Amino acid sequence: MRYRTLGRTGIKVSPYGLGALMFATSVGNPDPDDSARVIHKALDAGINLIDTADVYGDSEEVVGKALKGRRDNVVLATKVSRPTGDDPNQQGTSRRHIVTAVENSLRRLGTDHIDLYQIHVPDPTTDIEETLSVLSDLIHSGKVRAIGTSATPASDIVEARWAAERRGLARFHTEQPPYSLLNRGVEREVLPVAQRHGVGTLVWGPLGQGLLTGRVRKGEENRLRRAAFFKHLNDERRLDVVEQFISLAEEAGMPLTHLAMAFAIAHPGVTSALAGLRTMSHLDDLLAGLDVVLTDDILDRIDEIVPPGTDVGTLDQAYTPPALQRAALRRRPPGERTAA
């Protein structure tokens, strides 16, 4: 395994990591013991990065139990900020919520520290200095080793660095954006900003949340569980492009999954790609593609199908900033809309 340095933290991580949502018994593998066997085999193969979140059902608990006796060999990442209950204060990035949430995650994970603690989605209602202040305290206490963001616009990443420098606070070390053959929008600003400032990136959805596994074909029934909830998994434009990638993978003599994963880690701004595995067969397929190298010719063909810096459709989980959510932020009062 050729390990990569996670930003400027000095932490070494494998180019492929395990996204642990599918280890939650309610939405993924219903057998925690089987999930543990998958995790153990991945660790034996050299994969040392596992990413979960406090809102992934019982994923943290499943991962924590699987790591007993092997915790020191894992770079363990989890996330905070999405709602974990009905109370309005059980979400966001306030000191009140984060202090409580981190203790709950530590308990569920069965560990005394988190290697990478990430803000799951931006919280525009909380001052970034307030968030960085509590995260800095967690680092100083030893409960957290490094901090990161997820789904964060490039401008917010830079603003957070300014705030950290002004106040002498810990800087975000990583960003976790969506990135795949179908969603390349982060190539325009997020990945270049990460490279410029030494921010590590853990990209999620490299298999298009199932669309890039070869199991979903245009004109056939979509059997993905999540297809009933997410519109983008039934988007005809995306399915048309998937067919083109299936043909390209066949010409290249490799499974579509290998093409998709190898593409995700080929970008110099990407540190690691998180694969949302559920079964041992999924892991076996991932491991079979560890040595895949995409030639310039194949990468050029990919660029022709989906041009650099562009997305095919919009992900349902994509972060929508307040300026797009609230009409009042993009419309002047009626009396101020005229030029004269």
PDB file of C-alpha atoms in Angstrom, residues 14-270:
ATOM      1  CA  SER A  14      -4.275   4.612   2.469  1.00  0.00           C
ATOM      2  CA  PRO A  15      -5.452   5.928  -0.938  1.00  0.00           C
ATOM      3  CA  TYR A  16      -8.645   3.920  -0.464  1.00  0.00           C
ATOM      4  CA  GLY A  17     -10.598   4.238   2.770  1.00  0.00           C
ATOM      5  CA  LEU A  18     -13.745   2.668   4.184  1.00  0.00           C
ATOM      6  CA  GLY A  19     -16.863   4.810   4.290  1.00  0.00           C
ATOM      7  CA  ALA A  20     -18.788   3.256   7.182  1.00  0.00           C
ATOM      8  CA  LEU A  21     -22.389   4.261   6.441  1.00  0.00           C
ATOM      9  CA  MET A  22     -23.084   0.802   5.023  1.00  0.00           C
ATOM     10  CA  PHE A  23     -21.932  -0.835   8.267  1.00  0.00           C
ATOM     11  CA  ALA A  24     -25.002   0.595  10.011  1.00  0.00           C
ATOM     12  CA  THR A  25     -27.424  -2.278  10.548  1.00  0.00           C
ATOM     13  CA  SER A  26     -30.477  -0.190   9.659  1.00  0.00           C
ATOM     14  CA  VAL A  27     -29.341   0.870   6.175  1.00  0.00           C
ATOM     15  CA  GLY A  28     -26.455  -1.442   5.269  1.00  0.00           C
ATOM     16  CA  ASN A  29     -25.131  -4.772   6.462  1.00  0.00           C
ATOM     17  CA  PRO A  30     -27.584  -6.146   9.078  1.00  0.00           C
ATOM     18  CA  ASP A  31     -24.884  -8.379  10.602  1.00  0.00           C
ATOM     19  CA  PRO A  32     -22.311  -6.479  12.734  1.00  0.00           C
ATOM     20  CA  ASP A  33     -20.083  -9.557  12.907  1.00  0.00           C
ATOM     21  CA  ASP A  34     -19.928  -9.696   9.117  1.00  0.00           C
ATOM     22  CA  SER A  35     -19.102  -5.978   9.020  1.00  0.00           C
ATOM     23  CA  ALA A  36     -16.291  -6.670  11.496  1.00  0.00           C
ATOM     24  CA  ARG A  37     -14.880  -9.369   9.211  1.00  0.00           C
ATOM     25  CA  VAL A  38     -14.953  -6.912   6.291  1.00  0.00           C
ATOM     26  CA  ILE A  39     -13.146  -4.293   8.378  1.00  0.00           C
ATOM     27  CA  HIS A  40     -10.523  -6.790   9.575  1.00  0.00           C
ATOM     28  CA  LYS A  41      -9.777  -7.978   6.045  1.00  0.00           C
ATOM     29  CA  ALA A  42      -9.444  -4.380   4.853  1.00  0.00           C
ATOM     30  CA  LEU A  43      -6.983  -3.645   7.659  1.00  0.00           C
ATOM     31  CA  ASP A  44      -5.025  -6.796   6.810  1.00  0.00           C
ATOM     32  CA  ALA A  45      -4.777  -5.544   3.217  1.00  0.00           C
ATOM     33  CA  GLY A  46      -3.302  -2.216   4.358  1.00  0.00           C
ATOM     34  CA  ILE A  47      -6.385   0.012   4.308  1.00  0.00           C
ATOM     35  CA  ASN A  48      -6.036   2.047   7.499  1.00  0.00           C
ATOM     36  CA  LEU A  49      -8.690   4.780   7.145  1.00  0.00           C
ATOM     37  CA  ILE A  50     -12.285   4.401   8.361  1.00  0.00           C
ATOM     38  CA  ASP A  51     -14.773   7.266   8.142  1.00  0.00           C
ATOM     39  CA  THR A  52     -18.128   7.292   9.932  1.00  0.00           C
ATOM     40  CA  ALA A  53     -20.507   9.868  11.469  1.00  0.00           C
ATOM     41  CA  ASP A  54     -22.738  10.331  14.487  1.00  0.00           C
ATOM     42  CA  VAL A  55     -25.848  10.262  12.266  1.00  0.00           C
ATOM     43  CA  TYR A  56     -25.036   6.967  10.510  1.00  0.00           C
ATOM     44  CA  GLY A  57     -27.391   4.908  12.661  1.00  0.00           C
ATOM     45  CA  ASP A  58     -25.352   2.486  14.781  1.00  0.00           C
ATOM     46  CA  SER A  59     -22.310   2.694  12.490  1.00  0.00           C
ATOM     47  CA  GLU A  60     -20.042   4.168  15.172  1.00  0.00           C
ATOM     48  CA  GLU A  61     -20.910   1.337  17.543  1.00  0.00           C
ATOM     49  CA  VAL A  62     -20.374  -1.343  14.881  1.00  0.00           C
ATOM     50  CA  VAL A  63     -17.014   0.163  13.912  1.00  0.00           C
ATOM     51  CA  GLY A  64     -15.959   0.600  17.523  1.00  0.00           C
ATOM     52  CA  LYS A  65     -16.610  -3.040  18.390  1.00  0.00           C
ATOM     53  CA  ALA A  66     -14.826  -4.213  15.235  1.00  0.00           C
ATOM     54  CA  LEU A  67     -11.720  -2.204  16.159  1.00  0.00           C
ATOM     55  CA  LYS A  68     -11.225  -3.686  19.612  1.00  0.00           C
ATOM     56  CA  GLY A  69      -7.607  -4.769  19.810  1.00  0.00           C
ATOM     57  CA  ARG A  70      -6.744  -3.002  16.535  1.00  0.00           C
ATOM     58  CA  ARG A  71      -7.546   0.630  17.303  1.00  0.00           C
ATOM     59  CA  ASP A  72      -3.926   1.827  17.217  1.00  0.00           C
ATOM     60  CA  ASN A  73      -3.542   0.716  13.601  1.00  0.00           C
ATOM     61  CA  VAL A  74      -6.490   2.747  12.316  1.00  0.00           C
ATOM     62  CA  VAL A  75      -6.951   6.387  11.352  1.00  0.00           C
ATOM     63  CA  LEU A  76     -10.477   6.782  12.696  1.00  0.00           C
ATOM     64  CA  ALA A  77     -12.618   9.646  11.426  1.00  0.00           C
ATOM     65  CA  THR A  78     -16.133  10.680  12.356  1.00  0.00           C
ATOM     66  CA  LYS A  79     -18.355  13.706  11.847  1.00  0.00           C
ATOM     67  CA  VAL A  80     -20.651  16.102  13.691  1.00  0.00           C
ATOM     68  CA  SER A  81     -23.255  18.830  12.911  1.00  0.00           C
ATOM     69  CA  ARG A  82     -26.189  17.032  11.285  1.00  0.00           C
ATOM     70  CA  PRO A  83     -29.287  16.705  13.514  1.00  0.00           C
ATOM     71  CA  THR A  84     -29.075  13.836  16.015  1.00  0.00           C
ATOM     72  CA  GLY A  85     -32.453  14.504  17.636  1.00  0.00           C
ATOM     73  CA  ASP A  86     -35.544  16.715  17.625  1.00  0.00           C
ATOM     74  CA  ASP A  87     -34.115  19.320  19.998  1.00  0.00           C
ATOM     75  CA  PRO A  88     -32.918  22.381  18.016  1.00  0.00           C
ATOM     76  CA  ASN A  89     -29.619  22.298  19.919  1.00  0.00           C
ATOM     77  CA  GLN A  90     -28.875  18.702  18.901  1.00  0.00           C
ATOM     78  CA  GLN A  91     -27.250  19.871  15.679  1.00  0.00           C
ATOM     79  CA  GLY A  92     -24.877  22.449  14.280  1.00  0.00           C
ATOM     80  CA  THR A  93     -21.395  23.521  15.310  1.00  0.00           C
ATOM     81  CA  SER A  94     -21.979  25.415  18.543  1.00  0.00           C
ATOM     82  CA  ARG A  95     -19.733  24.720  21.523  1.00  0.00           C
ATOM     83  CA  ARG A  96     -22.799  23.392  23.349  1.00  0.00           C
ATOM     84  CA  HIS A  97     -23.520  20.737  20.745  1.00  0.00           C
ATOM     85  CA  ILE A  98     -19.969  19.739  19.822  1.00  0.00           C
ATOM     86  CA  VAL A  99     -18.855  19.191  23.441  1.00  0.00           C
ATOM     87  CA  THR A 100     -21.780  16.812  23.962  1.00  0.00           C
ATOM     88  CA  ALA A 101     -21.542  15.160  20.538  1.00  0.00           C
ATOM     89  CA  VAL A 102     -17.844  14.314  20.779  1.00  0.00           C
ATOM     90  CA  GLU A 103     -18.343  12.553  24.118  1.00  0.00           C
ATOM     91  CA  ASN A 104     -21.169  10.499  22.627  1.00  0.00           C
ATOM     92  CA  SER A 105     -19.053   9.555  19.613  1.00  0.00           C
ATOM     93  CA  LEU A 106     -16.105   8.565  21.820  1.00  0.00           C
ATOM     94  CA  ARG A 107     -18.403   6.347  23.873  1.00  0.00           C
ATOM     95  CA  ARG A 108     -19.973   4.669  20.849  1.00  0.00           C
ATOM     96  CA  LEU A 109     -16.599   4.162  19.174  1.00  0.00           C
ATOM     97  CA  GLY A 110     -15.116   2.731  22.380  1.00  0.00           C
ATOM     98  CA  THR A 111     -12.015   4.909  22.179  1.00  0.00           C
ATOM     99  CA  ASP A 112     -10.426   7.798  24.052  1.00  0.00           C
ATOM    100  CA  HIS A 113      -9.573   9.813  20.947  1.00  0.00           C
ATOM    101  CA  ILE A 114     -10.731  10.539  17.409  1.00  0.00           C
ATOM    102  CA  ASP A 115      -8.021  10.895  14.775  1.00  0.00           C
ATOM    103  CA  LEU A 116     -10.072  13.168  12.517  1.00  0.00           C
ATOM    104  CA  TYR A 117     -13.181  15.029  13.718  1.00  0.00           C
ATOM    105  CA  GLN A 118     -15.066  16.667  10.858  1.00  0.00           C
ATOM    106  CA  ILE A 119     -17.886  19.178  10.479  1.00  0.00           C
ATOM    107  CA  HIS A 120     -20.401  17.155   8.459  1.00  0.00           C
ATOM    108  CA  VAL A 121     -22.089  20.154   6.799  1.00  0.00           C
ATOM    109  CA  PRO A 122     -21.449  23.881   7.232  1.00  0.00           C
ATOM    110  CA  ASP A 123     -23.459  25.668   9.919  1.00  0.00           C
ATOM    111  CA  PRO A 124     -23.997  29.286   8.814  1.00  0.00           C
ATOM    112  CA  THR A 125     -25.784  30.114  12.107  1.00  0.00           C
ATOM    113  CA  THR A 126     -22.615  29.677  14.171  1.00  0.00           C
ATOM    114  CA  ASP A 127     -19.588  31.974  14.001  1.00  0.00           C
ATOM    115  CA  ILE A 128     -16.646  30.046  12.561  1.00  0.00           C
ATOM    116  CA  GLU A 129     -14.423  31.346  15.377  1.00  0.00           C
ATOM    117  CA  GLU A 130     -16.776  29.750  17.923  1.00  0.00           C
ATOM    118  CA  THR A 131     -16.505  26.419  16.113  1.00  0.00           C
ATOM    119  CA  LEU A 132     -12.726  26.565  15.731  1.00  0.00           C
ATOM    120  CA  SER A 133     -12.374  27.557  19.384  1.00  0.00           C
ATOM    121  CA  VAL A 134     -14.117  24.436  20.708  1.00  0.00           C
ATOM    122  CA  LEU A 135     -12.363  22.190  18.177  1.00  0.00           C
ATOM    123  CA  SER A 136      -9.018  23.658  19.253  1.00  0.00           C
ATOM    124  CA  ASP A 137      -9.884  22.849  22.872  1.00  0.00           C
ATOM    125  CA  LEU A 138     -10.650  19.245  21.877  1.00  0.00           C
ATOM    126  CA  ILE A 139      -7.249  18.983  20.199  1.00  0.00           C
ATOM    127  CA  HIS A 140      -5.498  20.413  23.268  1.00  0.00           C
ATOM    128  CA  SER A 141      -7.361  17.950  25.508  1.00  0.00           C
ATOM    129  CA  GLY A 142      -6.183  15.011  23.382  1.00  0.00           C
ATOM    130  CA  LYS A 143      -9.694  13.863  22.518  1.00  0.00           C
ATOM    131  CA  VAL A 144      -9.221  14.872  18.872  1.00  0.00           C
ATOM    132  CA  ARG A 145      -6.023  14.695  16.816  1.00  0.00           C
ATOM    133  CA  ALA A 146      -7.020  16.657  13.684  1.00  0.00           C
ATOM    134  CA  ILE A 147     -10.091  18.537  12.443  1.00  0.00           C
ATOM    135  CA  GLY A 148     -11.767  18.848   9.076  1.00  0.00           C
ATOM    136  CA  THR A 149     -14.797  19.953   7.103  1.00  0.00           C
ATOM    137  CA  SER A 150     -17.141  18.312   4.631  1.00  0.00           C
ATOM    138  CA  ALA A 151     -19.175  19.652   1.703  1.00  0.00           C
ATOM    139  CA  THR A 152     -17.675  23.075   2.300  1.00  0.00           C
ATOM    140  CA  PRO A 153     -17.389  25.734  -0.452  1.00  0.00           C
ATOM    141  CA  ALA A 154     -13.873  26.895  -1.280  1.00  0.00           C
ATOM    142  CA  SER A 155     -14.581  30.414  -0.021  1.00  0.00           C
ATOM    143  CA  ASP A 156     -15.612  29.071   3.393  1.00  0.00           C
ATOM    144  CA  ILE A 157     -12.460  26.941   3.586  1.00  0.00           C
ATOM    145  CA  VAL A 158     -10.340  30.058   3.042  1.00  0.00           C
ATOM    146  CA  GLU A 159     -12.415  32.161   5.466  1.00  0.00           C
ATOM    147  CA  ALA A 160     -11.932  29.513   8.171  1.00  0.00           C
ATOM    148  CA  ARG A 161      -8.164  29.687   7.673  1.00  0.00           C
ATOM    149  CA  TRP A 162      -8.240  33.460   8.014  1.00  0.00           C
ATOM    150  CA  ALA A 163     -10.228  33.153  11.243  1.00  0.00           C
ATOM    151  CA  ALA A 164      -7.812  30.572  12.624  1.00  0.00           C
ATOM    152  CA  GLU A 165      -4.807  32.778  11.867  1.00  0.00           C
ATOM    153  CA  ARG A 166      -6.442  35.867  13.428  1.00  0.00           C
ATOM    154  CA  ARG A 167      -7.298  34.075  16.661  1.00  0.00           C
ATOM    155  CA  GLY A 168      -4.401  31.648  16.875  1.00  0.00           C
ATOM    156  CA  LEU A 169      -6.766  28.684  16.632  1.00  0.00           C
ATOM    157  CA  ALA A 170      -6.336  25.261  15.058  1.00  0.00           C
ATOM    158  CA  ARG A 171      -6.875  25.228  11.311  1.00  0.00           C
ATOM    159  CA  PHE A 172      -9.005  22.711   9.483  1.00  0.00           C
ATOM    160  CA  HIS A 173      -6.667  20.009   8.225  1.00  0.00           C
ATOM    161  CA  THR A 174      -9.000  18.274   5.767  1.00  0.00           C
ATOM    162  CA  GLU A 175     -12.051  18.622   3.539  1.00  0.00           C
ATOM    163  CA  GLN A 176     -14.436  15.848   2.482  1.00  0.00           C
ATOM    164  CA  PRO A 177     -16.182  16.721  -0.805  1.00  0.00           C
ATOM    165  CA  PRO A 178     -18.159  14.545  -3.230  1.00  0.00           C
ATOM    166  CA  TYR A 179     -16.050  13.456  -6.199  1.00  0.00           C
ATOM    167  CA  SER A 180     -16.567  10.883  -8.929  1.00  0.00           C
ATOM    168  CA  LEU A 181     -16.651  10.353 -12.675  1.00  0.00           C
ATOM    169  CA  LEU A 182     -20.101  11.967 -12.571  1.00  0.00           C
ATOM    170  CA  ASN A 183     -19.397  14.801 -10.155  1.00  0.00           C
ATOM    171  CA  ARG A 184     -16.258  16.748 -10.933  1.00  0.00           C
ATOM    172  CA  GLY A 185     -17.390  20.203  -9.832  1.00  0.00           C
ATOM    173  CA  VAL A 186     -14.884  20.316  -6.959  1.00  0.00           C
ATOM    174  CA  GLU A 187     -12.049  20.316  -9.504  1.00  0.00           C
ATOM    175  CA  ARG A 188     -12.919  23.933 -10.261  1.00  0.00           C
ATOM    176  CA  GLU A 189     -12.212  25.486  -6.848  1.00  0.00           C
ATOM    177  CA  VAL A 190     -12.316  23.139  -3.855  1.00  0.00           C
ATOM    178  CA  LEU A 191      -9.480  20.809  -4.856  1.00  0.00           C
ATOM    179  CA  PRO A 192      -7.186  23.632  -6.087  1.00  0.00           C
ATOM    180  CA  VAL A 193      -7.776  25.552  -2.826  1.00  0.00           C
ATOM    181  CA  ALA A 194      -7.023  22.409  -0.830  1.00  0.00           C
ATOM    182  CA  GLN A 195      -3.770  21.936  -2.749  1.00  0.00           C
ATOM    183  CA  ARG A 196      -2.797  25.571  -2.319  1.00  0.00           C
ATOM    184  CA  HIS A 197      -3.285  25.520   1.445  1.00  0.00           C
ATOM    185  CA  GLY A 198      -2.078  22.014   2.196  1.00  0.00           C
ATOM    186  CA  VAL A 199      -5.517  20.671   3.098  1.00  0.00           C
ATOM    187  CA  GLY A 200      -5.981  16.913   2.801  1.00  0.00           C
ATOM    188  CA  THR A 201      -9.082  15.621   1.018  1.00  0.00           C
ATOM    189  CA  LEU A 202     -11.126  12.499   1.636  1.00  0.00           C
ATOM    190  CA  VAL A 203     -13.571  12.296  -1.246  1.00  0.00           C
ATOM    191  CA  TRP A 204     -16.895  10.528  -0.833  1.00  0.00           C
ATOM    192  CA  GLY A 205     -19.156   8.896  -3.404  1.00  0.00           C
ATOM    193  CA  PRO A 206     -16.399   7.766  -5.827  1.00  0.00           C
ATOM    194  CA  LEU A 207     -18.752   4.990  -7.018  1.00  0.00           C
ATOM    195  CA  GLY A 208     -21.580   7.426  -7.619  1.00  0.00           C
ATOM    196  CA  GLN A 209     -23.478   5.948  -4.642  1.00  0.00           C
ATOM    197  CA  GLY A 210     -23.961   2.780  -6.643  1.00  0.00           C
ATOM    198  CA  LEU A 211     -24.413   4.156 -10.161  1.00  0.00           C
ATOM    199  CA  LEU A 212     -20.786   3.362 -11.030  1.00  0.00           C
ATOM    200  CA  THR A 213     -20.823  -0.276  -9.966  1.00  0.00           C
ATOM    201  CA  GLY A 214     -22.068  -1.612 -13.299  1.00  0.00           C
ATOM    202  CA  ARG A 215     -25.250  -2.900 -11.648  1.00  0.00           C
ATOM    203  CA  VAL A 216     -27.377   0.040 -12.792  1.00  0.00           C
ATOM    204  CA  ARG A 217     -28.178   0.145 -16.511  1.00  0.00           C
ATOM    205  CA  LYS A 218     -30.342   2.501 -18.503  1.00  0.00           C
ATOM    206  CA  GLY A 219     -33.744   1.028 -19.295  1.00  0.00           C
ATOM    207  CA  GLU A 220     -33.486  -1.579 -16.528  1.00  0.00           C
ATOM    208  CA  GLU A 221     -34.959  -1.582 -13.040  1.00  0.00           C
ATOM    209  CA  ASN A 222     -32.790   0.293 -10.552  1.00  0.00           C
ATOM    210  CA  ARG A 223     -32.431  -2.056  -7.585  1.00  0.00           C
ATOM    211  CA  LEU A 224     -30.345   0.283  -5.450  1.00  0.00           C
ATOM    212  CA  ARG A 225     -31.979   0.719  -2.045  1.00  0.00           C
ATOM    213  CA  ARG A 226     -31.283   4.428  -2.025  1.00  0.00           C
ATOM    214  CA  ALA A 227     -32.859   4.935  -5.452  1.00  0.00           C
ATOM    215  CA  ALA A 228     -36.255   5.196  -3.755  1.00  0.00           C
ATOM    216  CA  PHE A 229     -35.070   8.231  -1.779  1.00  0.00           C
ATOM    217  CA  PHE A 230     -32.586  10.100  -3.995  1.00  0.00           C
ATOM    218  CA  LYS A 231     -33.649  11.614  -7.314  1.00  0.00           C
ATOM    219  CA  HIS A 232     -30.105  11.778  -8.662  1.00  0.00           C
ATOM    220  CA  LEU A 233     -29.928   7.976  -8.705  1.00  0.00           C
ATOM    221  CA  ASN A 234     -32.710   7.931 -11.305  1.00  0.00           C
ATOM    222  CA  ASP A 235     -31.554  10.943 -13.328  1.00  0.00           C
ATOM    223  CA  GLU A 236     -31.708  10.010 -17.024  1.00  0.00           C
ATOM    224  CA  ARG A 237     -28.790  12.302 -17.855  1.00  0.00           C
ATOM    225  CA  ARG A 238     -26.607  10.533 -15.313  1.00  0.00           C
ATOM    226  CA  LEU A 239     -27.697   7.102 -16.531  1.00  0.00           C
ATOM    227  CA  ASP A 240     -26.792   8.059 -20.101  1.00  0.00           C
ATOM    228  CA  VAL A 241     -23.288   9.009 -18.982  1.00  0.00           C
ATOM    229  CA  VAL A 242     -22.959   5.834 -16.921  1.00  0.00           C
ATOM    230  CA  GLU A 243     -23.526   3.820 -20.122  1.00  0.00           C
ATOM    231  CA  GLN A 244     -20.611   5.659 -21.746  1.00  0.00           C
ATOM    232  CA  PHE A 245     -18.368   4.831 -18.819  1.00  0.00           C
ATOM    233  CA  ILE A 246     -19.438   1.186 -18.930  1.00  0.00           C
ATOM    234  CA  SER A 247     -18.319   1.061 -22.571  1.00  0.00           C
ATOM    235  CA  LEU A 248     -15.027   2.802 -21.751  1.00  0.00           C
ATOM    236  CA  ALA A 249     -14.304   0.362 -18.927  1.00  0.00           C
ATOM    237  CA  GLU A 250     -14.970  -2.581 -21.231  1.00  0.00           C
ATOM    238  CA  GLU A 251     -12.591  -1.131 -23.842  1.00  0.00           C
ATOM    239  CA  ALA A 252      -9.960  -0.637 -21.132  1.00  0.00           C
ATOM    240  CA  GLY A 253     -10.425  -4.233 -19.972  1.00  0.00           C
ATOM    241  CA  MET A 254     -11.410  -3.462 -16.392  1.00  0.00           C
ATOM    242  CA  PRO A 255     -14.561  -3.396 -14.253  1.00  0.00           C
ATOM    243  CA  LEU A 256     -16.348  -0.057 -14.013  1.00  0.00           C
ATOM    244  CA  THR A 257     -15.668   0.007 -10.261  1.00  0.00           C
ATOM    245  CA  HIS A 258     -11.919  -0.111 -10.867  1.00  0.00           C
ATOM    246  CA  LEU A 259     -12.157   2.687 -13.426  1.00  0.00           C
ATOM    247  CA  ALA A 260     -14.168   4.835 -11.016  1.00  0.00           C
ATOM    248  CA  MET A 261     -11.953   4.310  -7.965  1.00  0.00           C
ATOM    249  CA  ALA A 262      -8.685   4.730  -9.885  1.00  0.00           C
ATOM    250  CA  PHE A 263     -10.016   7.969 -11.377  1.00  0.00           C
ATOM    251  CA  ALA A 264     -10.872   9.369  -7.950  1.00  0.00           C
ATOM    252  CA  ILE A 265      -7.341   8.963  -6.559  1.00  0.00           C
ATOM    253  CA  ALA A 266      -5.584  10.070  -9.763  1.00  0.00           C
ATOM    254  CA  HIS A 267      -6.202  13.765  -9.047  1.00  0.00           C
ATOM    255  CA  PRO A 268      -3.189  15.289  -7.231  1.00  0.00           C
ATOM    256  CA  GLY A 269      -5.528  17.115  -4.861  1.00  0.00           C
ATOM    257  CA  VAL A 270      -7.172  13.908  -3.618  1.00  0.00           C
TER     258      VAL A 270
END
